[in-house]
Amino acid sequence: MSKDTLFDKVWDLHKVSSLPGGSDQVFIGLHLIHEVTSPQAFGALKDKNLKVKFPNRTVATVDHIVPTDNQSRPFKDNLAEQMIETLEKNCLQHKIRFFNIGSGNQGIVHVVAPELGLTQPGMTIACGDSHTSTHGAFGSIAFGIGTSQVRDVLATQTIAMNKLKVRQIWCENKLSHGVYAKDLVLHIINKLGVKAGVGFAYEFAGPAINALSMEERMTICNMSIEGGARCGYINPDEKTFNYIKNKLCAPKNEDWDKALLWWKSLKSDENSIFDDLIRLDASKVEPTVTWGITPGQSVSINQQIPLLEKLSPNDQFIAKEAYEYMGFKPGQSIKNTHVDVCFIGSCTNGRISDLRVAANVLKDKKVSKTVKAFVVPGSEKVAAEAKQEGLDKIFKESGFQWREPGCSMCLAMNSDKLIGNQVSASSSNRNFKGRQGSPTGRTLLMSPAMVAAAAINGKVSDVREFINK
Amino acid sequence: MKSEFTPPIGKILQISGKCISLIGNDIDTDRIIPARFLKCVNFDALGKSVFEDDRKTLKGKHPLDLEENKNASILIVNSNFGCGSSREHAPQALMRWGIKAIIGESFAEIFYSNCIAIGVPCFTLPKKSIQDIQKFIDNKSLYLEIDVKNSLAKSKNLNFILEIKESSRKMFLSGQWDATATLLENATLVERKFKELPYIKFDYDF
């Protein structure tokens, strides 16, 4: 059993009581809600005649269903309009802060909360969305919950949950030039598998993790869930504190000093005990691309799609399904695979640094005529910052469409969808069957830089050939 | 799909019904209920859309569409079932189709806790036992009687000792799987915890 890790410390601090059978009642410090997983929870409150216990500990935004072309109200899609109206009504009724479209602070919930300074070290954070693990980048313990648990948090500010085990993933050295946080996390998921993290929180540590920016750390923690881990975190350091400082909801003046003092005490002890420990060499990681239908099915850019017999028996069934669905042959190179659509965005890679890296690749280049390419900033703030830096112009001049913020084609709940069996190069997080809106659509996950390179060539390419020139 | 749906309520001590098997590892919640069906403000209509894309691809040959499975209520699955998105719409859709319990090699974590929270017990069995059940179902009908208290599954031909998390088992036996009431009981402790937390004191009010 783990001892003296950051996870243990934050869990113990928030534990309210032990429940029958060994689960704990845990206080949730910050609760984030959006339009898709909250309406039924508010409905259940009404049915049970309950109130929101601590309305100022819940914050709302709208992201999943928002159109990215025309955001004027009412939305063209009646169902989407109904969902945003329901959220507006619920927030108003229960006095919950809501960052709506046009507020300057709307966006993907996991982009918005950190940039507002809501996400802070030592907190427990829950949201009805599996990518809540993102917030672990700040040394908070953050995890996705279902709608019934959203109801519980609204009603009690607590949930019932079994304490997780802790696995440390120690990353030696540092990433080489042209290799990004996305490549590292895809590599980790490939090595450990998509279910290795079930029952675990992942602590990402080591020199390669320390060297990452806060936004890169968010990319890593974001995809913990793709490796099965409901929660992933990184011990906070100076970078963490500097990122939070002066943000809208960050502590101010003497409160800042008090916060900082406490935050600095929050990390896994040097002799803390982990339930499991994995070591890997980050300098060996290369640009990584998925070829299949789970985020674990990936290869380095210069590798071939694995042969069935090279895979462990447990991975063979899903590999066969993947070959068939993707229409790829075992042994085929991933490089030069034709792509139809290029998407830059999502809670994994829709932040300003992601847009900068992609724009740097696209500068003075043109998107292939065979490709539809679009970029969806993660939030209104990201969009504003990008415009200020002129990134929107670089994207548009290259042939990318510049869109309004939202989740967009990561899960295709708005009108941004693949058509038929189109292949997309996507900076998002899931390549499941049908994920991007077409039941036969195919998704190749990669870093935003690699998406930009694929857009230029119309096929999967090694971004290092662009940026080293 | 059953015509009428009544949600489970109170103690869940016994579940009996016909088994239906879905073969495959890492079946994600996007497959269980594609995102376009999440455009709703209640769960009522989800039952008919469960596994919509997989079913369309198989044109009536998907296990959920076979006449003999019409009244099945115990789902048999392989490993990491329900991975991916936290959408409770996935277990809600299965439950509204008629599933009352799931037996599998392993479950993704958020899916598992969503199932418990809506009163659908999930049990595990070793890979070999699951495969034996799935082979059996291939040829014959299998009706199981699940005794939650003793974690046993019985039929005329096969008997299994099921695994279930102790916390979940206790919740079903006491009827407290709908956790809200239990959590509300500790209101005083919650208030105390709220005042104790360091960051509440330096929260910036804007």
XYZ file of C-alpha atoms in Angstrom:
675
model
C 0.000 0.000 0.000
C 1.330 3.440 -0.946
C 2.574 5.748 1.821
C 3.515 9.431 1.978
C 2.912 10.090 -1.710
C 1.194 13.303 -2.761
C -1.838 11.166 -3.558
C -1.959 9.760 -0.007
C -1.578 13.224 1.497
C -4.319 14.856 -0.553
C -6.659 11.877 -0.177
C -6.230 11.752 3.612
C -6.741 15.506 3.874
C -10.073 15.258 2.026
C -11.360 12.062 3.600
C -14.583 12.734 5.487
C -15.409 9.222 6.697
C -14.931 5.514 6.060
C -17.943 3.849 4.482
C -19.080 0.225 4.933
C -17.026 -2.201 2.872
C -13.895 -0.096 2.630
C -14.709 2.879 0.429
C -14.209 6.447 1.644
C -16.361 9.534 1.613
C -14.136 12.175 0.031
C -14.644 15.953 -0.029
C -14.409 17.514 -3.486
C -12.650 20.875 -3.402
C -13.533 21.950 -6.922
C -16.409 20.636 -8.989
C -16.542 21.463 -12.691
C -19.681 20.920 -14.747
C -20.688 21.160 -18.414
C -23.834 20.701 -20.460
C -23.614 16.975 -21.271
C -23.303 15.169 -17.953
C -25.022 17.623 -15.595
C -28.695 17.995 -16.657
C -29.704 14.564 -15.349
C -27.870 15.284 -12.088
C -29.830 18.497 -11.568
C -32.967 16.526 -12.484
C -32.163 13.994 -9.761
C -31.679 16.796 -7.199
C -35.113 18.074 -8.066
C -36.629 14.580 -7.768
C -35.045 14.146 -4.335
C -35.898 17.689 -3.271
C -32.239 18.515 -2.563
C -30.258 21.735 -2.882
C -26.717 22.381 -4.059
C -24.697 22.206 -0.846
C -21.793 24.560 -1.683
C -22.739 26.437 -4.884
C -19.492 28.419 -4.923
C -17.413 25.227 -5.176
C -18.959 24.326 -8.525
C -18.039 26.139 -11.734
C -19.661 25.638 -15.133
C -18.812 26.171 -18.766
C -20.186 24.887 -22.053
C -17.939 22.952 -24.446
C -19.079 19.593 -25.849
C -22.038 20.641 -27.993
C -21.044 24.138 -29.080
C -20.800 24.751 -32.810
C -17.409 26.071 -33.910
C -18.549 27.834 -37.090
C -21.499 29.949 -36.020
C -22.115 30.396 -32.308
C -25.023 32.830 -32.538
C -28.090 31.844 -30.516
C -30.292 29.984 -30.795
C -27.961 27.285 -32.149
C -29.038 25.731 -35.434
C -29.137 22.346 -33.717
C -32.265 22.347 -31.503
C -30.953 19.644 -29.191
C -27.695 21.542 -28.629
C -29.698 24.692 -27.918
C -31.852 22.785 -25.429
C -28.739 21.551 -23.627
C -27.121 24.968 -23.266
C -30.434 26.465 -22.140
C -30.802 23.750 -19.502
C -27.319 24.502 -18.175
C -28.020 28.241 -18.129
C -31.240 27.649 -16.234
C -29.650 25.255 -13.715
C -26.722 27.577 -13.003
C -29.009 30.543 -12.531
C -31.359 28.642 -10.262
C -28.607 27.165 -8.084
C -26.337 30.244 -8.139
C -23.450 28.503 -9.861
C -20.774 30.553 -11.678
C -21.112 29.914 -15.397
C -18.594 30.945 -18.040
C -20.820 31.190 -21.069
C -19.957 31.838 -24.710
C -18.834 35.427 -25.129
C -17.719 35.811 -21.490
C -14.098 35.720 -22.606
C -13.569 32.692 -20.366
C -15.612 29.974 -22.076
C -13.908 26.918 -23.484
C -13.145 23.269 -22.879
C -13.608 22.740 -19.158
C -10.089 21.289 -18.727
C -8.529 24.230 -20.539
C -10.627 26.859 -18.778
C -10.201 25.845 -15.110
C -6.368 25.987 -15.166
C -6.264 29.262 -17.090
C -8.655 30.843 -14.572
C -6.433 29.707 -11.707
C -9.246 27.534 -10.340
C -7.051 24.440 -10.554
C -4.601 24.499 -7.647
C -2.221 22.064 -5.928
C -3.577 19.932 -3.106
C -7.213 20.120 -4.186
C -9.524 17.281 -5.039
C -11.193 18.042 -8.363
C -14.072 16.161 -9.960
C -16.019 16.638 -13.171
C -18.413 14.529 -15.187
C -15.747 13.969 -17.798
C -13.005 11.359 -17.888
C -10.296 13.857 -18.908
C -10.564 15.571 -15.530
C -7.247 13.820 -14.847
C -5.735 16.822 -16.723
C -5.806 18.925 -13.543
C -3.394 16.512 -11.845
C -0.651 18.414 -13.688
C -0.882 20.957 -10.834
C -0.504 18.420 -8.039
C -4.217 18.151 -7.467
C -6.023 14.821 -7.272
C -8.503 15.016 -10.109
C -10.748 12.395 -11.650
C -13.755 11.899 -13.874
C -17.116 10.905 -12.426
C -20.470 9.795 -13.822
C -23.739 11.692 -13.618
C -24.916 9.986 -10.387
C -21.696 11.144 -8.750
C -22.203 14.642 -10.179
C -25.529 14.558 -8.353
C -23.754 13.451 -5.152
C -21.183 16.239 -5.393
C -23.880 18.826 -6.001
C -25.913 17.549 -3.046
C -23.114 16.823 -0.568
C -19.795 18.089 -2.035
C -18.531 14.534 -1.474
C -18.419 11.207 -3.272
C -18.043 7.594 -2.221
C -14.893 6.117 -3.733
C -12.333 3.403 -3.103
C -8.845 4.752 -2.490
C -6.592 4.153 -5.481
C -3.184 2.505 -5.496
C -0.284 4.625 -6.721
C 2.096 3.760 -9.556
C 5.039 6.042 -10.176
C 6.123 6.386 -13.790
C 9.664 7.716 -13.681
C 10.837 9.279 -16.947
C 14.612 9.567 -17.269
C 16.536 12.070 -19.418
C 14.512 14.375 -21.609
C 12.532 14.386 -24.809
C 14.548 14.989 -27.960
C 13.928 17.793 -30.455
C 10.663 17.375 -32.369
C 9.253 14.995 -29.776
C 6.453 16.279 -27.552
C 4.472 15.452 -24.422
C 1.831 13.766 -26.607
C 4.443 11.383 -27.995
C 5.619 10.553 -24.477
C 2.151 9.788 -23.156
C 1.218 7.715 -26.231
C 4.473 5.824 -25.704
C 3.655 5.209 -22.023
C 0.159 3.928 -22.856
C 1.582 1.665 -25.550
C 4.157 0.187 -23.167
C 1.812 -0.297 -20.181
C -1.440 -0.975 -22.040
C -4.868 0.638 -21.924
C -6.026 -1.159 -18.799
C -2.838 -1.221 -16.724
C -3.966 1.847 -14.815
C -7.287 0.441 -13.584
C -7.308 0.867 -9.795
C -4.263 3.167 -9.877
C -3.393 6.834 -9.747
C -0.351 7.537 -11.918
C 2.381 9.762 -10.536
C 4.488 11.066 -13.442
C 7.953 12.015 -12.239
C 11.615 12.235 -13.173
C 13.837 14.666 -15.108
C 11.837 14.405 -18.345
C 8.621 15.367 -16.538
C 10.278 18.181 -14.581
C 11.526 19.649 -17.855
C 8.002 19.918 -19.292
C 5.990 23.152 -19.289
C 2.673 23.234 -17.413
C 0.734 22.833 -20.646
C 2.813 19.808 -21.634
C 2.234 18.344 -18.170
C -1.502 18.782 -18.713
C -1.228 16.772 -21.949
C 0.425 13.926 -20.021
C -2.054 13.870 -17.120
C -4.993 14.331 -19.518
C -4.312 10.964 -21.132
C -3.832 8.991 -17.886
C -7.376 7.727 -18.373
C -6.437 6.330 -21.803
C -4.035 4.097 -19.889
C -6.867 3.087 -17.556
C -5.827 5.388 -14.680
C -8.694 7.541 -13.500
C -6.220 9.978 -11.984
C -2.721 11.116 -12.983
C -0.645 13.782 -11.261
C 2.690 15.546 -11.090
C 4.252 16.986 -7.945
C 3.979 20.796 -8.033
C 7.085 22.959 -8.424
C 8.064 26.570 -9.259
C 6.619 26.193 -12.766
C 3.281 25.256 -11.258
C 3.239 28.236 -8.907
C 4.348 30.668 -11.640
C 1.599 29.427 -13.941
C -1.103 30.050 -11.315
C 0.195 33.448 -10.139
C -2.009 36.393 -11.156
C -4.688 34.218 -12.743
C -8.236 35.482 -12.199
C -9.119 33.083 -9.374
C -5.620 32.633 -7.938
C -5.069 33.680 -4.317
C -3.945 37.298 -4.030
C -1.650 39.304 -1.723
C -1.180 37.707 1.740
C -3.373 34.818 0.651
C -0.903 34.093 -2.123
C 1.928 33.827 0.402
C -0.106 31.475 2.564
C -1.077 29.373 -0.418
C 2.487 29.173 -1.650
C 3.733 28.046 1.723
C 1.191 25.251 1.780
C 1.722 24.247 -1.868
C 5.463 23.944 -1.324
C 4.827 21.359 1.367
C 2.830 19.244 -1.078
C 4.813 16.532 -2.761
C 5.595 12.863 -2.464
C 8.242 12.365 0.227
C 11.656 11.223 -0.923
C 11.166 7.880 0.789
C 7.483 7.544 -0.051
C 6.255 4.069 -0.929
C 4.526 3.283 -4.233
C 2.447 0.236 -5.049
C 4.345 -0.024 -8.311
C 7.210 1.708 -10.061
C 7.961 1.923 -13.780
C 11.060 3.499 -15.291
C 11.512 4.584 -18.857
C 13.978 6.583 -20.914
C 12.242 9.611 -22.442
C 15.157 10.305 -24.790
C 14.286 7.099 -26.681
C 10.755 8.266 -27.505
C 10.121 9.235 -31.129
C 7.163 10.950 -32.790
C 4.343 8.502 -32.123
C 1.161 7.822 -34.092
C -1.740 5.488 -33.365
C -2.725 3.015 -36.065
C -5.645 1.215 -34.406
C -8.827 1.662 -32.393
C -7.386 2.097 -28.899
C -4.890 4.770 -27.766
C -2.507 1.940 -26.888
C -2.187 0.821 -30.496
C 0.612 3.134 -31.593
C 4.017 3.003 -33.277
C 6.920 5.404 -33.776
C 6.836 7.272 -37.061
C 9.499 5.028 -38.634
C 7.972 1.761 -37.486
C 5.512 -0.552 -39.161
C 2.052 -1.523 -37.970
C 2.834 -4.576 -35.831
C 2.378 -8.119 -37.108
C -0.181 -10.130 -35.190
C 2.359 -12.666 -33.956
C 4.547 -9.892 -32.482
C 1.744 -8.881 -30.135
C 0.978 -10.487 -26.792
C -1.922 -12.979 -26.941
C -4.085 -10.583 -24.930
C -3.653 -7.835 -27.520
C -4.321 -9.991 -30.579
C -8.116 -9.963 -30.562
C -8.400 -6.173 -30.560
C -5.507 -5.930 -33.068
C -7.460 -8.071 -35.543
C -10.476 -5.829 -35.059
C -8.232 -2.797 -35.610
C -6.623 -4.086 -38.862
C -10.084 -4.731 -40.239
C -11.691 -1.480 -39.123
C -8.771 0.725 -40.160
C -8.193 -1.135 -43.435
C -4.456 -1.326 -42.663
C -2.221 -4.314 -43.234
C 0.096 -5.647 -40.543
C 3.668 -4.737 -41.486
C 2.606 -1.624 -43.399
C 4.508 1.610 -42.602
C 2.549 4.232 -40.697
C 4.571 6.956 -42.431
C 2.946 8.165 -45.661
C -0.486 6.916 -44.670
C -2.956 9.107 -46.556
C -5.050 11.496 -44.430
C -8.259 13.333 -45.395
C -8.888 15.565 -42.384
C -6.507 17.303 -39.971
C -7.799 18.454 -36.589
C -5.897 20.517 -34.036
C -7.708 21.065 -30.760
C -9.189 19.246 -27.702
C -8.464 19.230 -23.963
C -5.323 17.240 -24.735
C -3.724 19.611 -27.241
C -5.833 22.728 -27.760
C -3.782 25.171 -25.677
C -1.767 28.184 -26.790
C 1.583 26.344 -26.777
C 0.060 23.621 -28.971
C -1.112 26.242 -31.455
C 2.314 27.909 -31.401
C 4.116 24.662 -32.180
C 1.725 23.825 -35.028
C 1.870 27.364 -36.454
C 5.641 27.192 -36.414
C 5.479 24.119 -38.660
C 2.867 25.706 -40.954
C 4.521 29.100 -41.428
C 5.026 29.846 -45.147
C 3.660 26.423 -46.089
C 0.400 25.270 -47.640
C -1.976 22.549 -46.564
C -2.274 19.803 -49.198
C -5.227 20.323 -51.563
C -6.553 16.868 -50.682
C -6.881 17.724 -46.983
C -9.568 19.508 -44.952
C -7.750 21.090 -42.022
C -9.151 23.035 -39.092
C -7.974 24.331 -35.761
C -10.271 24.732 -32.763
C -8.723 26.738 -29.914
C -9.338 25.211 -26.483
C -10.891 28.367 -25.063
C -11.829 31.969 -25.778
C -8.643 32.996 -23.956
C -6.496 30.714 -26.137
C -8.197 32.141 -29.230
C -7.608 35.736 -28.108
C -3.968 35.092 -27.287
C -3.403 33.318 -30.598
C -4.929 36.237 -32.488
C -2.758 38.677 -30.621
C 0.296 36.702 -31.697
C -0.951 36.463 -35.276
C -1.203 32.660 -35.156
C -4.704 32.737 -36.640
C -3.238 34.391 -39.747
C -0.539 31.743 -40.100
C -3.161 28.998 -39.846
C -5.503 30.669 -42.324
C -2.760 31.497 -44.817
C -1.621 27.875 -44.776
C -5.158 26.682 -45.555
C -6.382 25.730 -42.080
C -9.872 26.876 -41.097
C -9.837 28.940 -37.899
C -12.785 28.048 -35.646
C -14.455 29.100 -32.398
C -13.544 27.282 -29.124
C -15.089 23.964 -28.051
C -14.526 20.189 -27.951
C -15.468 19.887 -31.616
C -14.282 16.845 -33.558
C -12.566 15.215 -30.585
C -15.925 13.551 -29.982
C -18.037 15.146 -32.730
C -21.088 16.153 -30.729
C -21.403 19.262 -32.882
C -21.426 19.356 -36.691
C -17.650 18.789 -37.056
C -17.577 15.143 -38.111
C -15.677 12.769 -40.334
C -17.607 11.551 -43.359
C -17.649 7.883 -44.355
C -14.322 6.179 -43.750
C -12.208 9.339 -43.897
C -8.876 9.200 -42.095
C -8.119 12.011 -39.675
C -4.812 13.119 -38.238
C -5.962 14.373 -34.862
C -4.363 16.029 -31.839
C -7.183 14.650 -29.645
C -7.175 11.703 -27.253
C -9.316 8.847 -28.555
C -9.238 6.792 -31.718
C -12.178 4.548 -30.827
C -14.414 3.221 -33.591
C -16.799 5.970 -34.646
C -15.318 8.463 -32.190
C -15.083 11.366 -34.622
C -18.669 11.253 -35.788
C -18.732 8.717 -38.612
C -19.422 5.067 -37.706
C -16.656 4.091 -40.144
C -14.355 7.095 -39.625
C -10.707 6.436 -38.800
C -8.561 8.422 -36.381
C -4.782 8.633 -36.107
C -3.732 10.307 -32.851
C -0.544 12.374 -32.835
C 0.956 15.604 -31.536
C -0.263 18.959 -32.932
C 3.111 19.403 -34.673
C 2.664 16.039 -36.382
C -0.892 16.989 -37.422
C 0.504 20.153 -39.019
C 3.121 18.098 -40.887
C 0.455 15.624 -42.046
C -1.690 18.536 -43.275
C 1.109 19.875 -45.466
C 1.966 16.510 -47.033
C -1.547 15.040 -47.063
C -0.051 11.997 -45.389
C 1.493 10.975 -42.081
C 4.922 12.613 -41.922
C 7.863 13.041 -39.575
C 7.649 16.581 -38.248
C 11.382 16.580 -37.563
C 11.935 16.867 -41.313
C 10.136 20.230 -41.184
C 11.529 21.840 -38.093
C 15.139 20.746 -38.564
C 15.409 22.353 -41.954
C -35.534 -4.422 -25.622
C -38.198 -4.590 -22.965
C -41.152 -2.347 -23.538
C -41.334 -1.054 -19.995
C -38.453 0.048 -17.862
C -38.510 0.173 -14.084
C -35.304 1.332 -12.438
C -33.912 -0.829 -9.616
C -34.658 0.336 -6.104
C -33.542 -0.690 -2.603
C -31.732 -3.924 -1.745
C -30.431 -5.996 -4.634
C -30.048 -9.525 -3.317
C -30.723 -11.705 -6.293
C -30.666 -11.326 -10.052
C -31.792 -14.054 -12.347
C -32.061 -14.073 -16.052
C -30.813 -15.162 -19.420
C -27.189 -14.479 -20.334
C -26.108 -12.597 -23.432
C -22.489 -12.501 -24.516
C -20.530 -9.678 -26.137
C -17.086 -10.856 -27.167
C -14.126 -8.466 -27.243
C -11.624 -6.641 -25.032
C -11.501 -2.871 -24.506
C -15.080 -2.230 -25.617
C -15.316 1.524 -25.026
C -18.259 3.680 -23.989
C -18.292 5.439 -27.387
C -19.217 2.061 -28.856
C -21.765 1.348 -26.133
C -23.467 4.677 -26.799
C -22.108 6.895 -29.599
C -21.697 10.591 -28.701
C -24.562 11.791 -30.884
C -27.001 10.142 -28.458
C -25.599 12.208 -25.591
C -27.547 15.168 -26.897
C -30.337 14.770 -24.358
C -31.306 16.153 -20.972
C -32.543 12.822 -19.580
C -31.614 9.151 -20.040
C -35.076 7.874 -20.993
C -34.586 7.213 -24.699
C -31.117 5.624 -24.578
C -32.103 1.941 -24.406
C -32.903 1.579 -28.085
C -29.611 3.198 -29.163
C -27.247 0.989 -27.194
C -24.382 -0.217 -29.466
C -26.156 1.500 -32.382
C -23.156 1.612 -34.757
C -21.951 -1.920 -34.013
C -25.508 -3.191 -34.547
C -25.936 -1.343 -37.829
C -22.671 -2.796 -39.107
C -23.833 -6.336 -38.290
C -27.262 -5.828 -39.881
C -29.389 -7.730 -37.381
C -26.713 -10.272 -36.438
C -25.467 -8.404 -33.369
C -26.180 -10.403 -30.169
C -28.475 -7.601 -28.967
C -30.621 -8.035 -32.077
C -31.000 -11.811 -32.023
C -34.522 -12.994 -31.291
C -33.304 -15.485 -28.668
C -31.674 -12.662 -26.669
C -34.753 -10.487 -26.573
C -35.293 -11.019 -22.859
C -31.678 -11.446 -21.762
C -30.637 -9.532 -18.655
C -27.157 -10.715 -17.650
C -24.364 -9.451 -19.876
C -21.160 -11.494 -20.229
C -18.108 -9.501 -21.358
C -14.337 -9.769 -21.591
C -11.646 -7.431 -20.270
C -11.597 -3.652 -19.701
C -15.250 -3.353 -20.623
C -16.519 0.240 -20.637
C -13.177 1.990 -21.097
C -12.931 5.592 -22.293
C -15.448 8.314 -21.619
C -17.084 8.710 -18.181
C -20.542 9.029 -19.742
C -23.086 7.383 -17.446
C -25.216 7.232 -20.578
C -23.385 3.939 -21.347
C -24.578 1.874 -18.348
C -27.896 3.742 -18.471
C -28.381 2.602 -22.079
C -27.503 -1.008 -21.211
C -29.832 -0.942 -18.196
C -32.661 0.551 -20.217
C -32.180 -2.125 -22.871
C -32.765 -4.678 -20.107
C -29.379 -5.498 -18.571
C -29.573 -6.034 -14.802
C -26.061 -7.344 -14.052
C -22.746 -7.704 -15.869
C -20.162 -10.457 -15.474
C -16.775 -9.835 -17.067
C -13.026 -10.420 -16.920
C -12.490 -6.794 -15.871
C -14.117 -3.363 -16.047
C -12.869 0.141 -16.645
C -12.980 2.092 -13.439
C -15.424 4.931 -14.105
C -17.817 2.593 -15.952
C -17.746 0.265 -12.948
C -18.559 3.015 -10.458
C -21.323 4.322 -12.729
C -22.883 0.840 -12.816
C -22.808 0.560 -9.035
C -24.332 4.031 -8.692
C -27.336 3.079 -10.830
C -27.867 -0.374 -9.351
C -26.284 -2.652 -11.952
C -23.910 -5.031 -10.132
C -20.695 -5.904 -12.000
C -18.945 -9.145 -11.135
C -15.642 -10.531 -12.320
C -14.518 -14.045 -13.171
C -11.189 -15.352 -14.495
C -10.674 -15.216 -18.251
C -11.043 -18.983 -18.615
C -14.426 -19.062 -16.867
C -15.718 -16.177 -18.985
C -14.606 -17.955 -22.127
C -16.286 -21.167 -20.956
C -19.536 -19.285 -20.425
C -19.253 -17.565 -23.799
C -18.625 -20.914 -25.536
C -21.566 -22.443 -23.749
C -23.856 -19.584 -24.790
C -22.768 -20.085 -28.391
C -24.796 -23.292 -28.555
C -27.283 -23.217 -25.744
C -29.263 -20.826 -23.624
C -27.847 -20.079 -20.206
C -30.014 -18.867 -17.351
C -28.120 -17.759 -14.262
C -29.332 -17.095 -10.783
C -26.994 -14.676 -9.031
C -26.954 -14.673 -5.242
C -25.353 -11.323 -4.318
C -24.918 -12.149 -0.637
C -22.797 -15.208 -1.334
C -21.414 -14.002 -4.684
C -22.594 -17.169 -6.390
C -23.940 -17.729 -9.888
C -25.914 -20.925 -10.369
C -27.496 -22.655 -13.310
C -28.517 -26.185 -14.229
C -25.148 -26.803 -15.873
C -22.631 -24.335 -14.491
C -21.805 -22.843 -11.093
C -19.410 -19.993 -10.420
C -18.033 -18.138 -7.439
C -18.128 -14.524 -8.544
C -15.855 -11.725 -7.424
C -17.210 -8.330 -6.454
C -15.666 -5.432 -4.530
C -16.668 -5.773 -0.890
C -17.807 -2.129 -0.743
C -20.113 -2.694 -3.730
C -21.494 -5.965 -2.365
C -22.338 -4.313 0.954
C -24.067 -1.440 -0.837
C -26.327 -3.814 -2.780
C -27.184 -5.848 0.302
C -28.077 -2.758 2.335
C -29.742 -0.967 -0.569
C -27.326 1.959 -0.182
C -25.839 1.750 -3.673
C -27.625 5.007 -4.337
C -24.995 6.785 -2.254
C -26.631 10.188 -1.803
C -28.516 9.281 1.374
C -25.422 7.791 3.028
C -23.299 10.800 2.078
C -25.936 13.205 3.400
C -25.901 11.483 6.785
C -22.442 12.881 7.487
C -23.393 16.517 6.915
C -21.726 17.670 10.135
C -18.471 15.946 9.241
C -18.605 17.505 5.780
C -19.053 20.999 7.253
C -16.123 20.395 9.572
C -13.943 19.170 6.713
C -14.878 22.199 4.646
C -13.635 24.536 7.398
C -10.475 22.499 7.879
C -9.208 22.632 4.306
C -6.335 25.105 3.889
C -7.345 26.406 0.458
C -10.868 27.404 1.439
C -9.298 30.168 3.531
C -7.353 31.729 0.689
C -9.927 31.297 -2.015
C -10.045 34.418 -4.109
C -13.569 35.694 -4.332
C -14.195 37.383 -7.650
